[in-house]
CSV table of C-alpha atoms in Angstrom, one decimal:
chain,number,residue,atom,x,y,z
L,1,UNK,CA,-2.8,-26.2,20.7
L,2,UNK,CA,-3.8,-27.3,17.6
L,3,UNK,CA,-2.3,-25.1,14.9
L,4,UNK,CA,-5.6,-25.2,12.9
L,5,UNK,CA,-7.7,-24.8,16.2
L,6,UNK,CA,-5.3,-21.5,16.6
L,7,UNK,CA,-5.8,-20.2,13.3
L,8,UNK,CA,-9.2,-20.7,13.7
L,9,UNK,CA,-9.7,-18.5,16.8
L,10,UNK,CA,-7.5,-16.0,15.2
L,11,UNK,CA,-10.0,-15.5,12.4
L,12,UNK,CA,-12.7,-15.5,14.7
L,13,UNK,CA,-11.1,-13.1,17.0
L,14,UNK,CA,-10.2,-10.8,14.2
L,15,UNK,CA,-13.8,-10.7,12.4
L,16,UNK,CA,-15.6,-10.2,15.8
L,17,UNK,CA,-13.2,-7.1,16.7
L,18,UNK,CA,-13.5,-5.5,13.4
L,19,UNK,CA,-17.3,-5.0,14.3
L,20,UNK,CA,-16.2,-2.4,16.4
L,21,UNK,CA,-12.7,-1.4,16.1
L,22,UNK,CA,-11.5,0.7,12.6
L,23,UNK,CA,-7.7,-1.1,13.1
L,24,UNK,CA,-7.4,-4.5,14.3
L,25,UNK,CA,-3.8,-5.3,16.0
L,26,UNK,CA,-3.5,-9.2,16.7
L,27,UNK,CA,-0.3,-10.6,18.2
L,28,UNK,CA,0.8,-13.6,16.1
L,29,UNK,CA,4.0,-15.3,14.5
L,30,UNK,CA,5.0,-15.1,10.8
L,31,UNK,CA,3.6,-18.3,9.9
L,32,UNK,CA,0.1,-17.3,11.6
L,33,UNK,CA,0.1,-14.4,9.8
L,34,UNK,CA,0.1,-16.3,6.3
L,35,UNK,CA,-1.9,-19.2,7.5
L,36,UNK,CA,-4.8,-16.5,8.5
L,37,UNK,CA,-4.4,-14.3,5.5
L,38,UNK,CA,-5.5,-17.2,3.0
L,39,UNK,CA,-8.5,-17.3,4.9
L,40,UNK,CA,-9.8,-13.7,5.2
L,41,UNK,CA,-11.6,-11.9,2.2
L,42,UNK,CA,-9.7,-8.5,2.7
L,43,UNK,CA,-6.0,-7.9,3.2
L,44,UNK,CA,-4.1,-8.4,6.2
L,45,UNK,CA,-0.4,-6.6,7.2
L,46,UNK,CA,2.1,-7.8,9.3
L,47,UNK,CA,4.5,-5.2,11.3
L,48,UNK,CA,6.3,-6.0,14.6
L,49,UNK,CA,5.0,-9.3,15.3
L,50,UNK,CA,1.2,-8.2,14.9
L,51,UNK,CA,-1.2,-8.9,12.0
L,52,UNK,CA,-2.8,-5.7,11.0
L,53,UNK,CA,-6.0,-5.4,9.4
L,54,UNK,CA,-8.9,-2.5,8.8
L,55,UNK,CA,-11.4,-5.1,7.0
L,56,UNK,CA,-13.0,-4.4,3.9
L,57,UNK,CA,-12.3,-1.7,1.9
L,58,UNK,CA,-14.9,1.2,1.3
L,59,UNK,CA,-16.7,1.7,-2.2
L,60,UNK,CA,-14.7,4.9,-2.8
L,61,UNK,CA,-11.4,3.5,-1.8
L,62,UNK,CA,-11.8,0.5,-4.2
L,63,UNK,CA,-12.7,3.5,-7.2
L,64,UNK,CA,-9.7,5.3,-6.5
L,65,UNK,CA,-7.7,2.0,-6.8
L,66,UNK,CA,-9.1,1.5,-10.3
L,67,UNK,CA,-9.0,4.9,-11.7
L,68,UNK,CA,-5.4,5.2,-10.2
L,69,UNK,CA,-4.6,1.7,-11.7
L,70,UNK,CA,-5.8,3.1,-15.1
L,71,UNK,CA,-3.7,6.0,-14.9
L,72,UNK,CA,-0.7,4.5,-14.0
L,73,UNK,CA,-1.0,1.6,-16.9
L,74,UNK,CA,-1.1,4.8,-19.2
L,75,UNK,CA,1.6,6.1,-17.7
L,76,UNK,CA,3.9,2.9,-18.2
L,77,UNK,CA,2.4,2.0,-21.4
L,78,UNK,CA,5.7,3.3,-23.3
L,79,UNK,CA,7.7,0.1,-22.0
L,80,UNK,CA,7.1,-3.5,-21.4
L,81,UNK,CA,9.9,-2.9,-18.6
L,82,UNK,CA,7.2,-1.9,-16.3
L,83,UNK,CA,4.1,-3.7,-14.8
L,84,UNK,CA,1.5,-2.5,-12.5
L,85,UNK,CA,-0.1,-4.8,-9.7
L,86,UNK,CA,-2.9,-4.5,-7.3
L,87,UNK,CA,-3.4,-4.9,-3.7
L,88,UNK,CA,-3.3,-8.9,-3.5
L,89,UNK,CA,0.6,-8.8,-4.4
L,90,UNK,CA,2.6,-7.9,-0.9
L,91,UNK,CA,5.7,-6.2,-0.3
L,92,UNK,CA,8.5,-7.6,1.8
L,93,UNK,CA,9.9,-5.0,4.4
L,94,UNK,CA,13.8,-5.8,5.1
L,95,UNK,CA,13.5,-5.5,9.0
L,96,UNK,CA,14.7,-8.2,11.2
L,97,UNK,CA,11.4,-9.3,13.1
L,98,UNK,CA,9.8,-9.4,9.3
L,99,UNK,CA,7.0,-6.9,8.0
L,100,UNK,CA,4.8,-7.6,5.0
L,101,UNK,CA,2.6,-4.8,3.8
L,102,UNK,CA,0.0,-5.1,0.7
L,103,UNK,CA,0.3,-1.3,-0.9
L,104,UNK,CA,-3.2,-0.4,-2.9
L,105,UNK,CA,-1.1,-0.5,-6.1
L,106,UNK,CA,2.5,-1.3,-7.2
L,107,UNK,CA,4.6,-1.2,-10.0
L,108,UNK,CA,7.3,-3.5,-10.8
L,109,UNK,CA,10.5,-2.6,-13.1
L,110,UNK,CA,12.0,-5.7,-14.8
L,111,UNK,CA,11.4,-8.9,-13.5
L,112,UNK,CA,9.8,-9.5,-9.8
L,113,UNK,CA,11.9,-10.8,-7.1
L,114,UNK,CA,10.0,-12.8,-4.7
L,115,UNK,CA,10.4,-13.8,-1.3
L,116,UNK,CA,11.7,-17.5,-0.9
L,117,UNK,CA,8.7,-20.0,-1.4
L,118,UNK,CA,6.2,-17.3,-2.1
L,119,UNK,CA,4.7,-15.7,-5.6
L,120,UNK,CA,2.7,-13.1,-4.0
L,121,UNK,CA,5.3,-11.1,-1.7
L,122,UNK,CA,7.6,-9.2,-4.0
L,123,UNK,CA,11.1,-7.6,-2.6
L,124,UNK,CA,11.9,-5.4,-5.3
L,125,UNK,CA,8.8,-2.6,-5.8
L,126,UNK,CA,9.6,0.4,-8.1
L,127,UNK,CA,6.5,2.4,-7.3
L,128,UNK,CA,3.7,2.1,-4.6
L,129,UNK,CA,0.5,3.5,-4.0
L,130,UNK,CA,-1.3,3.9,-0.6
L,131,UNK,CA,-4.7,5.4,-0.4
L,132,UNK,CA,-5.8,6.0,3.2
L,133,UNK,CA,-8.8,7.0,5.4
L,134,UNK,CA,-8.9,9.0,8.6
L,135,UNK,CA,-8.6,5.3,10.1
L,136,UNK,CA,-5.7,4.2,8.3
L,137,UNK,CA,-3.7,7.6,7.6
L,138,UNK,CA,-1.7,7.0,10.9
L,139,UNK,CA,-0.5,3.6,10.2
L,140,UNK,CA,0.2,4.3,6.5
L,141,UNK,CA,2.3,7.6,7.4
L,142,UNK,CA,4.1,6.9,10.9
L,143,UNK,CA,4.4,3.3,10.6
L,144,UNK,CA,4.4,2.2,6.8
L,145,UNK,CA,5.9,5.1,4.8
L,146,UNK,CA,9.5,5.0,6.8
L,147,UNK,CA,9.6,1.4,6.3
L,148,UNK,CA,9.2,1.8,2.6
L,149,UNK,CA,11.7,4.2,2.0
L,150,UNK,CA,14.2,1.7,3.1
L,151,UNK,CA,13.3,-0.7,0.1
L,152,UNK,CA,16.3,-0.1,-2.4
L,153,UNK,CA,14.5,-0.4,-5.4
L,154,UNK,CA,11.8,1.9,-4.4
L,155,UNK,CA,12.0,5.1,-6.3
L,156,UNK,CA,8.4,6.9,-5.9
L,157,UNK,CA,5.7,6.6,-3.4
L,158,UNK,CA,2.2,7.9,-3.6
L,159,UNK,CA,-0.3,8.6,-1.0
L,160,UNK,CA,-3.8,9.6,-1.8
L,161,UNK,CA,-6.4,10.4,0.6
L,162,UNK,CA,-10.0,9.4,-0.3
L,163,UNK,CA,-11.9,12.0,1.6
L,164,UNK,CA,-10.6,15.1,0.3
L,165,UNK,CA,-8.3,16.1,-2.5
L,166,UNK,CA,-4.7,15.5,-1.2
L,167,UNK,CA,-2.0,13.8,-3.1
L,168,UNK,CA,1.3,13.5,-1.2
L,169,UNK,CA,4.2,12.3,-3.5
L,170,UNK,CA,7.9,11.3,-2.7
L,171,UNK,CA,10.5,10.7,-5.0
L,172,UNK,CA,14.2,9.2,-4.3
L,173,UNK,CA,17.0,11.3,-5.4
L,174,UNK,CA,20.5,10.4,-6.1
L,175,UNK,CA,21.5,11.5,-2.9
L,176,UNK,CA,21.6,8.6,0.0
L,177,UNK,CA,18.6,9.0,2.2
L,178,UNK,CA,17.0,11.8,0.6
L,179,UNK,CA,13.7,12.2,-0.7
L,180,UNK,CA,11.7,14.8,-2.4
L,181,UNK,CA,8.2,15.2,-0.8
L,182,UNK,CA,5.4,17.4,-2.9
L,183,UNK,CA,1.9,17.9,-1.5
L,184,UNK,CA,-0.8,18.2,-3.8
L,185,UNK,CA,-4.1,20.1,-2.4
L,186,UNK,CA,-6.0,21.3,-5.2
L,187,UNK,CA,-7.9,19.3,-8.1
L,188,UNK,CA,-5.8,21.8,-10.6
L,189,UNK,CA,-2.3,21.0,-10.0
L,190,UNK,CA,-0.3,18.5,-11.6
L,191,UNK,CA,1.8,15.6,-10.4
L,192,UNK,CA,4.7,14.0,-12.6
L,193,UNK,CA,5.0,10.4,-12.7
L,194,UNK,CA,8.0,9.0,-14.7
L,195,UNK,CA,8.3,12.4,-16.5
L,196,UNK,CA,4.4,12.2,-17.5
L,197,UNK,CA,1.8,14.8,-16.0
L,198,UNK,CA,-0.7,13.2,-14.1
L,199,UNK,CA,-3.7,15.6,-13.1
L,200,UNK,CA,-5.1,15.5,-9.7
L,201,UNK,CA,-8.6,16.1,-11.2
L,202,UNK,CA,-8.2,12.9,-13.1
L,203,UNK,CA,-7.6,11.1,-9.8
L,204,UNK,CA,-10.8,12.2,-7.9
L,205,UNK,CA,-12.8,12.3,-11.1
L,206,UNK,CA,-15.4,9.8,-10.1
L,207,UNK,CA,-15.1,10.7,-6.3
L,208,UNK,CA,-17.9,12.7,-4.4
L,209,UNK,CA,-16.3,14.1,-1.4
L,210,UNK,CA,-18.8,14.4,2.0
């Protein structure tokens, strides 16, 4: 089949299935993934030879992204060594079959290291934030989290629930394969990021829970 026709068929199939499916998984090659990703207005991820997408993000999801991004800009403002990025920058997962995730927020320490022939896929994230809903929680927690922990440069992972006050923090320790997990369920609690206090109520300050 003509490659252009194949890409158009993949694009059409994904858009059609998103009308009835919360999470769409489509078998595809790595090359097809990158080709389709350039043509759709929302983020696509790639795992185990499948394109995975949840479609457009909700209003509240984007409110959280901007709020947390602003908080992290303040946390890392003390050092020009850190750069805070949004969800249009991808992370390459160190696995044989290839994996590409687009975290909602990424912090890079020092100069970014890119996948060969790319200026969008980064291999050395320092901190990652994922904001999830009921439809994305399983994929974020069961699939992405273990893969993220294999990234040698990664020191801190933060998961934020958009439907209720719950923040999960995973910090790498000096011991191999050992992470400290802290769970925050109250708006009055305090999380530490790079030694600075982040109030849970500040993360959710613009969110209206159903």
